[in-house]
mmCIF file of C-alpha atoms in Angstrom:
data_model
loop_
_atom_site.group_PDB
_atom_site.id
_atom_site.type_symbol
_atom_site.label_atom_id
_atom_site.label_comp_id
_atom_site.label_asym_id
_atom_site.label_seq_id
_atom_site.Cartn_x
_atom_site.Cartn_y
_atom_site.Cartn_z
ATOM 1 C CA SER A 1 6.832 15.734 19.875
ATOM 2 C CA HIS A 2 7.186 12.515 17.810
ATOM 3 C CA PHE A 3 5.634 10.569 14.949
ATOM 4 C CA PHE A 4 5.523 6.854 15.761
ATOM 5 C CA ILE A 5 5.425 3.651 13.701
ATOM 6 C CA ILE A 6 4.553 0.386 15.417
ATOM 7 C CA HIS A 7 7.256 -2.252 15.001
ATOM 8 C CA SER A 8 5.685 -4.976 17.141
ATOM 9 C CA GLY A 9 2.944 -5.555 19.672
ATOM 10 C CA THR A 10 -0.591 -4.272 20.058
ATOM 11 C CA PHE A 11 -1.552 -0.739 21.075
ATOM 12 C CA ASP A 12 -4.921 0.580 22.234
ATOM 13 C CA VAL A 13 -6.163 4.013 21.145
ATOM 14 C CA LEU A 14 -8.149 5.785 23.867
ATOM 15 C CA ILE A 15 -10.227 8.951 23.741
ATOM 16 C CA GLY A 16 -11.668 10.137 27.025
ATOM 17 C CA GLY A 17 -10.574 6.868 28.629
ATOM 18 C CA LYS A 18 -12.611 4.783 26.158
ATOM 19 C CA GLN A 19 -10.915 2.446 23.668
ATOM 20 C CA VAL A 20 -11.813 3.514 20.130
ATOM 21 C CA ASN A 21 -9.269 1.547 18.105
ATOM 22 C CA GLN A 22 -6.457 -0.973 18.290
ATOM 23 C CA MET A 23 -3.274 -0.845 16.199
ATOM 24 C CA ARG A 24 -0.604 -3.371 15.274
ATOM 25 C CA LYS A 25 2.647 -3.588 13.317
ATOM 26 C CA GLY A 26 2.976 -1.105 10.459
ATOM 27 C CA LYS A 27 0.386 1.386 11.739
ATOM 28 C CA ALA A 28 1.497 4.920 12.550
ATOM 29 C CA PHE A 29 0.290 7.688 14.839
ATOM 30 C CA GLY A 30 1.169 11.151 16.052
ATOM 31 C CA GLU A 31 1.254 12.944 12.689
ATOM 32 C CA ILE A 32 -1.761 15.189 13.315
ATOM 33 C CA ALA A 33 -0.233 16.858 16.368
ATOM 34 C CA LEU A 34 3.025 17.438 14.481
ATOM 35 C CA ILE A 35 1.454 18.740 11.273
ATOM 36 C CA HIS A 36 -0.995 21.083 13.006
ATOM 37 C CA ASN A 37 1.189 21.863 16.046
ATOM 38 C CA CYS A 38 -1.635 20.957 18.436
ATOM 39 C CA ALA A 39 -2.246 18.726 21.439
ATOM 40 C CA ARG A 40 -2.597 14.984 20.941
ATOM 41 C CA SER A 41 -6.186 13.972 20.176
ATOM 42 C CA ALA A 42 -5.921 10.476 21.698
ATOM 43 C CA THR A 43 -3.903 8.388 24.124
ATOM 44 C CA VAL A 44 -2.044 5.372 22.740
ATOM 45 C CA ARG A 45 -1.218 2.645 25.279
ATOM 46 C CA ALA A 46 0.606 -0.671 24.823
ATOM 47 C CA SER A 47 -1.790 -3.522 25.529
ATOM 48 C CA GLU A 48 1.083 -6.027 25.360
ATOM 49 C CA ASP A 49 4.858 -5.867 25.013
ATOM 50 C CA GLY A 50 5.695 -3.970 21.873
ATOM 51 C CA GLY A 51 8.158 -1.736 20.107
ATOM 52 C CA ILE A 52 7.777 1.515 18.206
ATOM 53 C CA TRP A 53 9.992 3.702 16.061
ATOM 54 C CA GLY A 54 9.841 7.436 16.617
ATOM 55 C CA VAL A 55 10.763 10.471 14.536
ATOM 56 C CA GLY A 56 11.054 13.877 16.198
ATOM 57 C CA ARG A 57 9.046 16.941 15.144
ATOM 58 C CA THR A 58 11.894 18.733 13.335
ATOM 59 C CA LYS A 59 12.933 15.680 11.312
ATOM 60 C CA PHE A 60 9.302 14.761 10.572
ATOM 61 C CA ARG A 61 8.531 18.242 9.206
ATOM 62 C CA ALA A 62 11.740 18.197 7.131
ATOM 63 C CA ILE A 63 10.726 14.842 5.635
ATOM 64 C CA LEU A 64 7.256 16.185 4.777
ATOM 65 C CA LYS A 65 8.787 19.236 3.131
ATOM 66 C CA SER A 66 11.154 17.042 1.105
ATOM 67 C CA LEU A 67 8.307 14.737 0.027
ATOM 68 C CA SER A 68 6.180 17.723 -0.950
ATOM 69 C CA SER A 69 9.007 19.117 -3.074
ATOM 70 C CA ARG A 70 9.637 15.724 -4.679
ATOM 71 C CA ASN A 71 5.914 15.283 -5.409
ATOM 72 C CA PHE A 72 5.756 18.741 -7.005
ATOM 73 C CA THR A 73 8.745 17.943 -9.233
ATOM 74 C CA GLU A 74 7.297 14.559 -10.229
ATOM 75 C CA ASN A 75 3.846 16.030 -10.919
ATOM 76 C CA ARG A 76 5.327 18.968 -12.845
ATOM 77 C CA GLN A 77 7.267 16.586 -15.125
ATOM 78 C CA PHE A 78 4.139 14.494 -15.602
ATOM 79 C CA LEU A 79 2.130 17.611 -16.498
ATOM 80 C CA GLU A 80 4.458 18.170 -19.481
ATOM 81 C CA SER A 81 3.116 14.952 -21.021
ATOM 82 C CA VAL A 82 -0.563 15.932 -20.764
ATOM 83 C CA LYS A 83 -1.723 17.326 -24.091
ATOM 84 C CA ILE A 84 -4.453 19.623 -22.762
ATOM 85 C CA PHE A 85 -1.828 21.706 -20.891
ATOM 86 C CA GLU A 86 0.781 22.085 -23.641
ATOM 87 C CA MET A 87 -0.274 25.658 -24.536
ATOM 88 C CA LEU A 88 0.084 26.957 -20.952
ATOM 89 C CA THR A 89 3.037 28.986 -19.667
ATOM 90 C CA ASP A 90 5.414 27.542 -17.069
ATOM 91 C CA ALA A 91 3.842 29.765 -14.393
ATOM 92 C CA GLN A 92 0.357 28.502 -15.268
ATOM 93 C CA LYS A 93 1.547 24.890 -15.223
ATOM 94 C CA ASN A 94 3.123 25.474 -11.802
ATOM 95 C CA MET A 95 -0.172 26.856 -10.477
ATOM 96 C CA ILE A 96 -2.052 23.813 -11.767
ATOM 97 C CA CYS A 97 0.574 21.488 -10.335
ATOM 98 C CA ASN A 98 0.193 23.135 -6.913
ATOM 99 C CA ALA A 99 -3.547 22.411 -7.085
ATOM 100 C CA PHE A 100 -3.132 18.718 -7.977
ATOM 101 C CA VAL A 101 -4.563 16.188 -5.556
ATOM 102 C CA VAL A 102 -3.456 12.609 -6.128
ATOM 103 C CA GLU A 103 -6.141 10.016 -5.481
ATOM 104 C CA ILE A 104 -5.409 6.299 -5.574
ATOM 105 C CA PHE A 105 -8.190 3.930 -6.585
ATOM 106 C CA PRO A 106 -8.182 0.140 -6.261
ATOM 107 C CA ALA A 107 -8.629 -2.008 -9.370
ATOM 108 C CA ASN A 108 -12.185 -1.977 -10.743
ATOM 109 C CA ALA A 109 -13.237 1.008 -8.595
ATOM 110 C CA THR A 110 -15.835 3.331 -10.120
ATOM 111 C CA ILE A 111 -14.324 6.815 -10.414
ATOM 112 C CA VAL A 112 -17.449 8.534 -11.759
ATOM 113 C CA SER A 113 -20.791 7.202 -12.949
ATOM 114 C CA GLN A 114 -22.730 8.132 -16.038
ATOM 115 C CA GLY A 115 -25.139 10.913 -15.099
ATOM 116 C CA ASP A 116 -23.032 12.258 -12.189
ATOM 117 C CA GLN A 117 -22.614 16.027 -11.977
ATOM 118 C CA GLY A 118 -19.136 16.813 -13.343
ATOM 119 C CA ASP A 119 -16.998 19.254 -11.393
ATOM 120 C CA ARG A 120 -13.444 17.925 -11.713
ATOM 121 C CA LEU A 121 -10.805 17.178 -14.293
ATOM 122 C CA PHE A 122 -9.194 13.756 -13.908
ATOM 123 C CA ILE A 123 -5.797 12.868 -15.347
ATOM 124 C CA VAL A 124 -4.560 9.281 -15.349
ATOM 125 C CA LYS A 125 -1.180 9.386 -13.608
ATOM 126 C CA ASP A 126 -0.629 5.639 -13.525
ATOM 127 C CA GLY A 127 -2.533 2.524 -14.557
ATOM 128 C CA SER A 128 -5.512 2.406 -16.885
ATOM 129 C CA LEU A 129 -9.249 3.072 -16.806
ATOM 130 C CA ARG A 130 -12.178 1.654 -18.757
ATOM 131 C CA VAL A 131 -14.776 4.110 -20.036
ATOM 132 C CA SER A 132 -18.315 2.763 -20.437
ATOM 133 C CA ILE A 133 -21.535 4.282 -21.729
ATOM 134 C CA ASN A 134 -24.744 2.413 -20.920
ATOM 135 C CA GLY A 135 -22.646 -0.504 -19.679
ATOM 136 C CA LYS A 136 -20.688 -0.867 -22.933
ATOM 137 C CA GLU A 137 -16.946 -0.237 -22.866
ATOM 138 C CA ILE A 138 -16.089 2.408 -25.453
ATOM 139 C CA ARG A 139 -12.405 3.081 -24.752
ATOM 140 C CA LYS A 140 -9.507 2.656 -22.379
ATOM 141 C CA LEU A 141 -7.579 5.543 -20.811
ATOM 142 C CA GLN A 142 -3.856 5.266 -20.064
ATOM 143 C CA LYS A 143 -1.202 7.390 -18.373
ATOM 144 C CA GLY A 144 -1.518 11.020 -19.503
ATOM 145 C CA ASP A 145 -5.114 10.650 -20.722
ATOM 146 C CA TYR A 146 -7.764 12.818 -19.086
ATOM 147 C CA PHE A 147 -11.522 13.171 -18.700
ATOM 148 C CA GLY A 148 -13.964 15.571 -17.083
ATOM 149 C CA GLU A 149 -12.728 18.655 -18.967
ATOM 150 C CA ARG A 150 -16.061 19.143 -20.757
ATOM 151 C CA ALA A 151 -17.931 19.500 -17.473
ATOM 152 C CA LEU A 152 -15.534 22.283 -16.494
ATOM 153 C CA LEU A 153 -15.611 24.076 -19.851
ATOM 154 C CA TYR A 154 -19.349 23.989 -20.665
#
């Protein structure tokens, strides 16, 4: 019935009576039951005095819907700046935008490795990437640049 965010204290997560995790300030729980309209998958119990903030199901779902709409609008505007899509119709761009999955990578993370099987198109939404062949940096990708299209086309 609620999505919760821990404000203070320590909370134990129990499944089948066995502690499987412990959460502290800033952690959240309860979203799975609200998103999928199912029973709770775990019990959360305060292991010391603590406080939580709660958001009811209706408000939580409204917030998710609003965020989804905002993300679509932001991604759709971003798509206009990506050269490979400039020849597509608005309907085609909307379809692609609906298929977007945003992934966030930490600095210096390897996105793909030379020799990997290619099955995705990547578009740099924010930040920059270094491209290396045989360990030698050959170029830098910035916002709006893309890679992986050749694996999809050939």
